[in-house]
Every structure is written in C-alpha cells, then in structure tokens.
Amino acid sequence: MIVVISHPDDAHAMRVIRCLEERGEPVLLLDLAQLPRHATLTVDYRHGPRPQIRYRQADGTVHPLHEASAVWWRRPQAPDLSEVTDPQTHMFTANEWNEALNGLWQLLQDARWMNEPTRDDAASRKARQLRVAAEVGLRTPRTLITSDPDEARGFIRDLAPRDVIYKTFSCTHAIWRETRMLREADHAQLDTVQVAPVIFQEYVPARADLRVTVVDGRLFPAAIAWTPRAGSIDFRRNVGEATITAEVLPADVHDRVLALMERLGLVYGAIDLRRTPDDEYYFFEVNTAGEFLFIEDRTELPIASAIADWLAGRALSLPDAVPRASARPRAMPMDTIAS
C-alpha cells in the first residue's frame, strides 16, 4: 500500500493518486484532519515487537499502515481539534496528537519516504538551504536575515546603489506575501523587523526565472519568462501571463542541483533559480513539497507520473525532458503556485 499524506483539496496529491490508481496500485490518501472525529488511529503491540498500525475511517474501513511500502509526505494536516474549546485542554490534546503522530512516522521506517519527515523539516529551513547551496557551488544572492533594524539599514547601505528585495520565511494560502522590492517608502517601516525576522537580499536581475522540479535525481527544469507589472518582481503574481517552456540546464548547474538534493537528503524538491541577462544562475530556495502542476500543465513534463513511478517502486523509465513550446498563457489559480 502507498500512503499519500495530504488532503482531498490538494490537486497535486490527487493527480498523483489518479496516476497510481491507473497503474493498479493500492493507495490511501491519509488526511490527518479526519482525526479524531472521522477516523481513529491504533498502534497495537499485542502480537509482537513489530506493532500493527490501524487507521479506521468512519465507514468502518481499516487501513493497515504497517504494510505501507512508500509514503509521500506531501501536505500533512493537523488533527481537527476545533471542538476542544478550553485553551488548556486544547493545548494538551494537540500535544498528545503531535507525540502520537511523530511516533507513528518513526514506526514506518521500512517504507520508502518522499521525503522522510525529519529530513524534510531540516531541509525546509531557508537559512540552511543558502549555506548548503553555496557549499555545492551554486551562486546565491547576498543575504541578511535579521530582526535588528540597524542591521537591516546597514545591509541596505552596503548594497547601495544595488536594489534590495525582502521576503518572508513562509506563507499560507490564507496569508501570502510575494517577494517585494524595497522602496524608499519602506525605509520608514524598518523598525518593524523587530516583530519578526525578515529576509533581505540583493536584487538579482532576470532573463528568466526557473522552477526545477526534482524527483529522485531526475530533473524537470522549466523556464518562466514574464514581463513584470509595476512594482512586481515575483513571477508567481504574473505566472498566468508568462511563457513557460521546458529547459535544459548547463551541466555544471545540473550537477550542483543534484548535489544540493543529496546534501539535504531529499527525494523530491521544487527549486527556484534565476538566470540573469549574463547567463549566470542564482539559487533562491527549495520547497520540499513545492507545486508542480503549473509547470506540468504548461509544458507536459511528466512530473506526476515520475512521482507515481517512484512511489510504486518502478524505475523512472521516462524519456529525457525535451524543451517544447509553452501552452498559451492562461490564468492560473493561486493555490497551484503559492509555493
């Protein structure tokens, strides 16, 4: 059995699940938000040192999680504790679920993980990503991560007259902040970085942005060519109007991306690069569960199929990616490109 840890509204997970079902592979969408009201979890040590792990759904269907051959750590949800209204009880209950689920993942070590949760968590840290990327030879922009307003002002002065951008560590579909250029009017707000640290970077001019989706050492690079709107430097705001084509990376960049993935211990990752007008490649970040449908749908690169093959334990017998013309630009829902 293949386990996909996500939820029904995750279009990426559902496409891969359809691929698996078409191959005749048994697959379970494990939506942790069904706990505790619509599902139960049991770890049973009565039959020996290797426990049986049962996930029982409201209709009575029982899934033996201990039989999982592969697990995709895609979009894990939290158990729905909305009915627990007392703050102290809610905190206690949430901690109990957290302990139980973290223990569960440790029991599924015989399964192949995309990506193993502890490695996924460590690899998702942007501060570490920049260091590892530089160590494997990828170019990275000059960066300052700080909650100190004076440090931020010093960084901006040191880079002058070069432009500076700023961005957040994370986002959700409810709270989403694109990467922004630091404007003169923003200087008056620099004291607010004391509230939460901010990432400042030198602005890297673009000939094209690149999204490189990696599946078990197989690269699916795509170039995103777009015309920025006034004040916008984040392709995610303009991707519906962009031209997206499959891309071939230079051999040295290709090898360094693979080295990055190996150092981070990732099977899957969506990497953001930028190609400058001088044909230099800069690394920005890797999203360990990044979106790929907006690339697949516009280029026909078979990313979902590659993920399904890996989860099913099949060799990735796909032809090498061949650049092809982008589909006609069209509006793209933000939930397919938010990360």
Short mmCIF file of C-alpha atoms in Angstrom, two decimals, residues 4-339:
data_model
loop_
_atom_site.label_atom_id
_atom_site.label_comp_id
_atom_site.label_asym_id
_atom_site.label_seq_id
_atom_site.Cartn_x
_atom_site.Cartn_y
_atom_site.Cartn_z
CA VAL A 4 -0.13 9.91 0.47
CA ILE A 5 -0.27 12.25 3.46
CA SER A 6 -2.30 15.22 2.27
CA HIS A 7 -5.96 16.22 1.88
CA PRO A 8 -8.68 16.00 -0.82
CA ASP A 9 -8.31 19.64 -1.91
CA ASP A 10 -4.65 19.15 -2.80
CA ALA A 11 -4.81 18.92 -6.61
CA HIS A 12 -1.19 17.76 -6.81
CA ALA A 13 -1.77 14.82 -4.48
CA MET A 14 -4.98 13.88 -6.27
CA ARG A 15 -3.30 13.82 -9.68
CA VAL A 16 -0.58 11.50 -8.44
CA ILE A 17 -3.21 9.31 -6.75
CA ARG A 18 -5.04 9.03 -10.09
CA CYS A 19 -1.78 8.01 -11.75
CA LEU A 20 -1.28 5.31 -9.13
CA GLU A 21 -4.84 4.06 -9.43
CA GLU A 22 -4.48 3.85 -13.22
CA ARG A 23 -1.44 1.64 -12.63
CA GLY A 24 -3.49 -0.60 -10.32
CA GLU A 25 -1.53 0.41 -7.22
CA PRO A 26 -3.30 0.36 -3.83
CA VAL A 27 -3.13 3.89 -2.43
CA LEU A 28 -4.51 5.67 0.64
CA LEU A 29 -4.98 9.42 0.98
CA LEU A 30 -4.18 9.89 4.66
CA ASP A 31 -5.90 13.14 5.68
CA LEU A 32 -4.88 13.78 9.27
CA ALA A 33 -7.64 16.38 9.61
CA GLN A 34 -10.08 13.47 9.70
CA LEU A 35 -8.70 12.73 13.16
CA PRO A 36 -10.16 12.48 15.71
CA ARG A 37 -13.79 12.92 14.70
CA HIS A 38 -13.98 10.92 11.47
CA ALA A 39 -11.14 8.46 11.92
CA THR A 40 -9.16 6.67 14.62
CA LEU A 41 -5.56 5.55 14.96
CA THR A 42 -4.30 2.47 16.80
CA VAL A 43 -0.76 1.17 17.40
CA ASP A 44 -1.12 -2.41 18.66
CA TYR A 45 1.81 -4.23 20.29
CA ARG A 46 -0.21 -7.26 21.41
CA HIS A 47 1.11 -9.51 18.65
CA GLY A 48 4.87 -8.98 18.94
CA PRO A 49 7.58 -6.34 18.89
CA ARG A 50 6.53 -5.02 15.47
CA PRO A 51 3.21 -3.30 16.03
CA GLN A 52 0.16 -3.37 13.86
CA ILE A 53 -0.95 0.15 12.96
CA ARG A 54 -4.60 0.60 12.08
CA TYR A 55 -6.22 3.69 10.61
CA ARG A 56 -10.01 3.24 10.83
CA GLN A 57 -12.31 5.54 8.88
CA ALA A 58 -15.84 6.49 9.87
CA ASP A 59 -17.35 3.97 7.41
CA GLY A 60 -15.50 1.15 9.20
CA THR A 61 -12.77 0.69 6.59
CA VAL A 62 -9.47 -0.23 8.24
CA HIS A 63 -6.13 0.50 6.59
CA PRO A 64 -3.04 -1.36 7.92
CA LEU A 65 -0.45 1.42 7.85
CA HIS A 66 2.30 -1.00 8.93
CA GLU A 67 2.02 -2.50 5.44
CA ALA A 68 2.91 0.78 3.73
CA SER A 69 5.59 0.31 1.07
CA ALA A 70 6.01 4.02 0.30
CA VAL A 71 4.86 7.28 1.87
CA TRP A 72 4.59 10.72 0.25
CA TRP A 73 4.91 13.47 2.88
CA ARG A 74 3.02 15.95 0.76
CA ARG A 75 0.72 18.32 2.68
CA PRO A 76 0.28 16.93 6.22
CA GLN A 77 -2.67 18.46 8.04
CA ALA A 78 -3.25 18.73 11.77
CA PRO A 79 -5.96 16.77 13.56
CA ASP A 80 -9.15 18.82 13.76
CA LEU A 81 -9.48 19.81 17.41
CA SER A 82 -11.98 22.61 16.82
CA GLU A 83 -14.46 21.01 19.21
CA VAL A 84 -11.96 21.22 22.07
CA THR A 85 -12.66 24.78 23.18
CA ASP A 86 -10.95 25.00 26.58
CA PRO A 87 -7.50 26.52 25.87
CA GLN A 88 -5.57 24.33 28.29
CA THR A 89 -7.35 21.16 27.19
CA HIS A 90 -6.80 22.12 23.55
CA MET A 91 -3.06 22.58 24.14
CA PHE A 92 -2.83 19.26 25.96
CA THR A 93 -4.82 17.40 23.29
CA ALA A 94 -2.83 18.90 20.44
CA ASN A 95 0.41 17.87 22.12
CA GLU A 96 -0.84 14.32 22.62
CA TRP A 97 -1.69 14.02 18.92
CA ASN A 98 1.66 15.53 17.99
CA GLU A 99 3.50 12.97 20.10
CA ALA A 100 1.45 10.06 18.75
CA LEU A 101 1.85 11.03 15.10
CA ASN A 102 5.57 11.75 15.36
CA GLY A 103 5.94 8.32 16.91
CA LEU A 104 3.90 6.81 14.09
CA TRP A 105 6.23 8.17 11.41
CA GLN A 106 9.17 6.60 13.23
CA LEU A 107 7.41 3.23 13.05
CA LEU A 108 7.11 3.40 9.25
CA GLN A 109 10.86 3.24 8.67
CA ASP A 110 10.53 0.17 6.43
CA ALA A 111 8.64 2.29 3.93
CA ARG A 112 10.33 4.50 1.34
CA TRP A 113 9.67 8.18 2.10
CA MET A 114 9.29 11.14 -0.20
CA ASN A 115 10.53 12.97 1.89
CA GLU A 116 11.34 11.49 5.30
CA PRO A 117 9.75 13.95 7.77
CA THR A 118 12.79 14.84 9.87
CA ARG A 119 14.94 15.40 6.79
CA ASP A 120 12.11 17.32 5.14
CA ASP A 121 11.83 19.59 8.17
CA ALA A 122 15.57 20.26 8.35
CA ALA A 123 15.87 20.81 4.59
CA SER A 124 13.00 23.29 4.51
CA ARG A 125 14.92 25.88 6.55
CA LYS A 126 15.87 28.72 4.21
CA ALA A 127 18.91 29.78 6.23
CA ARG A 128 20.42 26.30 5.90
CA GLN A 129 19.48 26.00 2.23
CA LEU A 130 21.57 29.05 1.33
CA ARG A 131 24.63 27.69 3.08
CA VAL A 132 24.38 24.23 1.51
CA ALA A 133 23.70 25.71 -1.94
CA ALA A 134 26.85 27.83 -1.69
CA GLU A 135 28.86 24.84 -0.45
CA VAL A 136 27.93 22.77 -3.53
CA GLY A 137 28.88 25.64 -5.84
CA LEU A 138 25.58 27.32 -6.64
CA ARG A 139 25.53 31.10 -6.78
CA THR A 140 23.45 32.69 -4.04
CA PRO A 141 22.46 36.35 -3.60
CA ARG A 142 23.98 38.36 -0.78
CA THR A 143 21.54 37.86 2.06
CA LEU A 144 20.76 39.19 5.53
CA ILE A 145 18.27 37.55 7.87
CA THR A 146 17.61 39.80 10.82
CA SER A 147 15.25 41.16 13.44
CA ASP A 148 17.59 44.10 14.06
CA PRO A 149 16.56 47.34 12.30
CA ASP A 150 20.11 48.72 12.46
CA GLU A 151 21.48 45.58 10.80
CA ALA A 152 18.85 45.92 8.06
CA ARG A 153 19.76 49.55 7.43
CA GLY A 154 23.46 48.67 7.31
CA PHE A 155 22.83 45.93 4.75
CA ILE A 156 20.83 48.31 2.56
CA ARG A 157 23.60 50.93 2.75
CA ASP A 158 26.30 48.38 1.92
CA LEU A 159 24.48 47.22 -1.21
CA ALA A 160 23.68 50.72 -2.48
CA PRO A 161 23.13 51.58 -5.26
CA ARG A 162 22.02 48.00 -5.93
CA ASP A 163 18.36 47.26 -5.25
CA VAL A 164 17.30 45.15 -2.28
CA ILE A 165 14.35 42.78 -2.02
CA TYR A 166 12.68 41.41 1.07
CA LYS A 167 10.60 38.30 1.70
CA THR A 168 9.11 36.07 4.36
CA PHE A 169 10.20 32.65 5.55
CA SER A 170 6.85 31.05 4.90
CA CYS A 171 3.33 31.63 3.68
CA THR A 172 -0.06 30.00 3.67
CA HIS A 173 -2.94 30.24 1.23
CA ALA A 174 -4.68 32.45 3.80
CA ILE A 175 -1.64 34.69 4.39
CA TRP A 176 0.54 35.01 1.31
CA ARG A 177 3.26 37.60 0.75
CA GLU A 178 5.17 37.79 -2.50
CA THR A 179 8.81 38.81 -2.73
CA ARG A 180 8.94 42.61 -2.93
CA MET A 181 11.43 45.29 -3.93
CA LEU A 182 12.42 47.54 -1.05
CA ARG A 183 11.19 51.03 -1.88
CA GLU A 184 12.15 54.35 -0.35
CA ALA A 185 8.82 54.49 1.47
CA ASP A 186 9.60 51.11 3.11
CA HIS A 187 12.61 52.51 4.97
CA ALA A 188 10.30 54.17 7.47
CA GLN A 189 8.93 50.72 8.39
CA LEU A 190 12.27 49.03 9.06
CA ASP A 191 11.80 49.20 12.84
CA THR A 192 9.00 46.63 12.45
CA VAL A 193 11.51 43.87 11.69
CA GLN A 194 11.83 43.58 15.48
CA VAL A 195 8.41 41.93 15.49
CA ALA A 196 9.61 39.01 13.33
CA PRO A 197 12.81 38.41 11.35
CA VAL A 198 12.86 39.31 7.67
CA ILE A 199 14.97 38.01 4.78
CA PHE A 200 16.73 40.80 2.84
CA GLN A 201 18.64 40.01 -0.36
CA GLU A 202 20.35 41.82 -3.17
CA TYR A 203 18.09 42.04 -6.21
CA VAL A 204 19.20 39.68 -8.98
CA PRO A 205 18.05 40.82 -12.45
CA ALA A 206 16.30 38.18 -14.51
CA ARG A 207 16.31 36.96 -18.05
CA ALA A 208 14.10 34.13 -16.84
CA ASP A 209 13.01 32.50 -13.61
CA LEU A 210 13.40 28.74 -13.43
CA ARG A 211 11.45 26.16 -11.48
CA VAL A 212 13.44 22.92 -11.32
CA THR A 213 11.35 20.02 -10.02
CA VAL A 214 13.48 17.09 -8.87
CA VAL A 215 12.16 13.55 -8.44
CA ASP A 216 14.73 11.03 -7.16
CA GLY A 217 17.59 12.58 -9.11
CA ARG A 218 15.52 13.30 -12.21
CA LEU A 219 15.37 17.00 -13.09
CA PHE A 220 12.39 18.66 -14.75
CA PRO A 221 13.55 22.25 -15.36
CA ALA A 222 11.21 24.89 -16.73
CA ALA A 223 11.89 28.49 -17.68
CA ILE A 224 9.32 31.14 -16.80
CA ALA A 225 9.57 34.23 -18.97
CA TRP A 226 7.35 37.10 -17.92
CA THR A 227 7.01 40.86 -18.07
CA PRO A 228 6.88 42.35 -14.56
CA ARG A 229 3.99 44.62 -13.71
CA ALA A 230 4.66 47.87 -11.94
CA GLY A 231 6.18 47.11 -8.55
CA SER A 232 6.05 43.31 -9.04
CA ILE A 233 9.19 41.16 -9.10
CA ASP A 234 7.67 37.80 -8.09
CA PHE A 235 6.75 35.58 -11.05
CA ARG A 236 4.00 33.91 -9.00
CA ARG A 237 1.95 37.10 -9.31
CA ASN A 238 2.27 37.02 -13.09
CA VAL A 239 2.54 33.34 -13.99
CA GLY A 240 -0.81 33.32 -15.81
CA GLU A 241 0.67 35.71 -18.37
CA ALA A 242 4.08 34.03 -18.54
CA THR A 243 5.54 31.85 -21.23
CA ILE A 244 6.66 28.57 -19.64
CA THR A 245 8.89 26.15 -21.51
CA ALA A 246 10.86 23.07 -20.62
CA GLU A 247 14.51 23.95 -20.15
CA VAL A 248 17.90 22.25 -20.30
CA LEU A 249 20.27 23.31 -17.53
CA PRO A 250 24.01 23.70 -18.08
CA ALA A 251 25.81 20.55 -16.97
CA ASP A 252 27.51 22.24 -14.02
CA VAL A 253 24.24 23.70 -12.70
CA HIS A 254 22.50 20.34 -13.22
CA ASP A 255 25.18 18.55 -11.19
CA ARG A 256 25.15 21.14 -8.41
CA VAL A 257 21.38 20.88 -8.08
CA LEU A 258 21.73 17.13 -7.67
CA ALA A 259 24.48 17.66 -5.09
CA LEU A 260 22.20 20.05 -3.20
CA MET A 261 19.38 17.50 -3.10
CA GLU A 262 21.76 14.80 -1.90
CA ARG A 263 23.20 17.01 0.84
CA LEU A 264 19.70 17.93 2.02
CA GLY A 265 18.57 14.29 1.95
CA LEU A 266 15.60 14.99 -0.33
CA VAL A 267 13.91 12.71 -2.83
CA TYR A 268 11.58 15.48 -4.03
CA GLY A 269 12.06 19.21 -4.21
CA ALA A 270 10.96 22.23 -6.26
CA ILE A 271 13.92 24.56 -6.66
CA ASP A 272 13.74 28.22 -7.65
CA LEU A 273 16.63 29.54 -9.73
CA ARG A 274 17.09 32.70 -11.77
CA ARG A 275 19.03 33.12 -15.00
CA THR A 276 20.46 36.62 -15.32
CA PRO A 277 20.96 38.59 -18.54
CA ASP A 278 24.63 37.45 -18.31
CA ASP A 279 23.52 33.80 -18.21
CA GLU A 280 24.54 33.30 -14.60
CA TYR A 281 22.33 31.03 -12.49
CA TYR A 282 21.36 32.01 -8.95
CA PHE A 283 19.79 29.76 -6.35
CA PHE A 284 16.96 31.21 -4.24
CA GLU A 285 15.32 28.31 -2.39
CA VAL A 286 13.97 24.77 -2.48
CA ASN A 287 10.42 23.94 -1.46
CA THR A 288 10.31 20.37 -0.17
CA ALA A 289 6.66 19.99 -1.21
CA GLY A 290 6.55 22.66 -3.91
CA GLU A 291 3.84 22.92 -6.53
CA PHE A 292 4.38 21.42 -9.98
CA LEU A 293 1.03 21.42 -11.77
CA PHE A 294 1.51 24.89 -13.23
CA ILE A 295 4.70 23.52 -14.84
CA GLU A 296 3.29 20.16 -15.91
CA ASP A 297 0.13 21.63 -17.40
CA ARG A 298 2.03 24.18 -19.45
CA THR A 299 4.96 22.04 -20.64
CA GLU A 300 3.66 18.44 -20.47
CA LEU A 301 6.69 17.47 -18.43
CA PRO A 302 5.53 14.21 -16.78
CA ILE A 303 6.22 15.13 -13.16
CA ALA A 304 3.16 13.47 -11.60
CA SER A 305 3.94 10.29 -13.49
CA ALA A 306 7.52 10.33 -12.22
CA ILE A 307 6.32 10.73 -8.63
CA ALA A 308 3.84 7.88 -9.09
CA ASP A 309 6.57 5.65 -10.56
CA TRP A 310 8.84 6.31 -7.59
CA LEU A 311 6.11 5.64 -5.05
CA ALA A 312 5.23 2.40 -6.83
CA GLY A 313 8.87 1.31 -6.79
CA ARG A 314 9.19 1.45 -10.56
CA ALA A 315 12.21 2.66 -12.45
CA LEU A 316 11.76 6.14 -13.87
CA SER A 317 11.61 4.99 -17.48
CA LEU A 318 10.67 8.42 -18.77
CA PRO A 319 12.38 9.95 -21.79
CA ASP A 320 14.74 12.81 -21.14
CA ALA A 321 12.93 16.12 -20.87
CA VAL A 322 12.77 17.81 -24.26
CA PRO A 323 12.02 21.52 -24.42
CA ARG A 324 8.68 22.25 -26.04
CA ALA A 325 6.60 25.34 -26.62
CA SER A 326 4.53 26.57 -23.73
CA ALA A 327 0.81 26.30 -23.86
CA ARG A 328 -0.97 29.57 -24.49
CA PRO A 329 -0.71 31.75 -21.38
CA ARG A 330 -3.80 31.47 -19.25
CA ALA A 331 -4.97 32.43 -15.79
CA MET A 332 -3.63 30.12 -13.09
CA PRO A 333 -5.29 29.71 -9.70
CA MET A 334 -3.07 30.97 -6.92
CA ASP A 335 -3.43 27.73 -4.96
CA THR A 336 -1.39 25.95 -7.64
CA ILE A 337 1.57 28.30 -7.42
CA ALA A 338 1.65 29.63 -3.87
CA SER A 339 4.90 27.87 -3.06
#
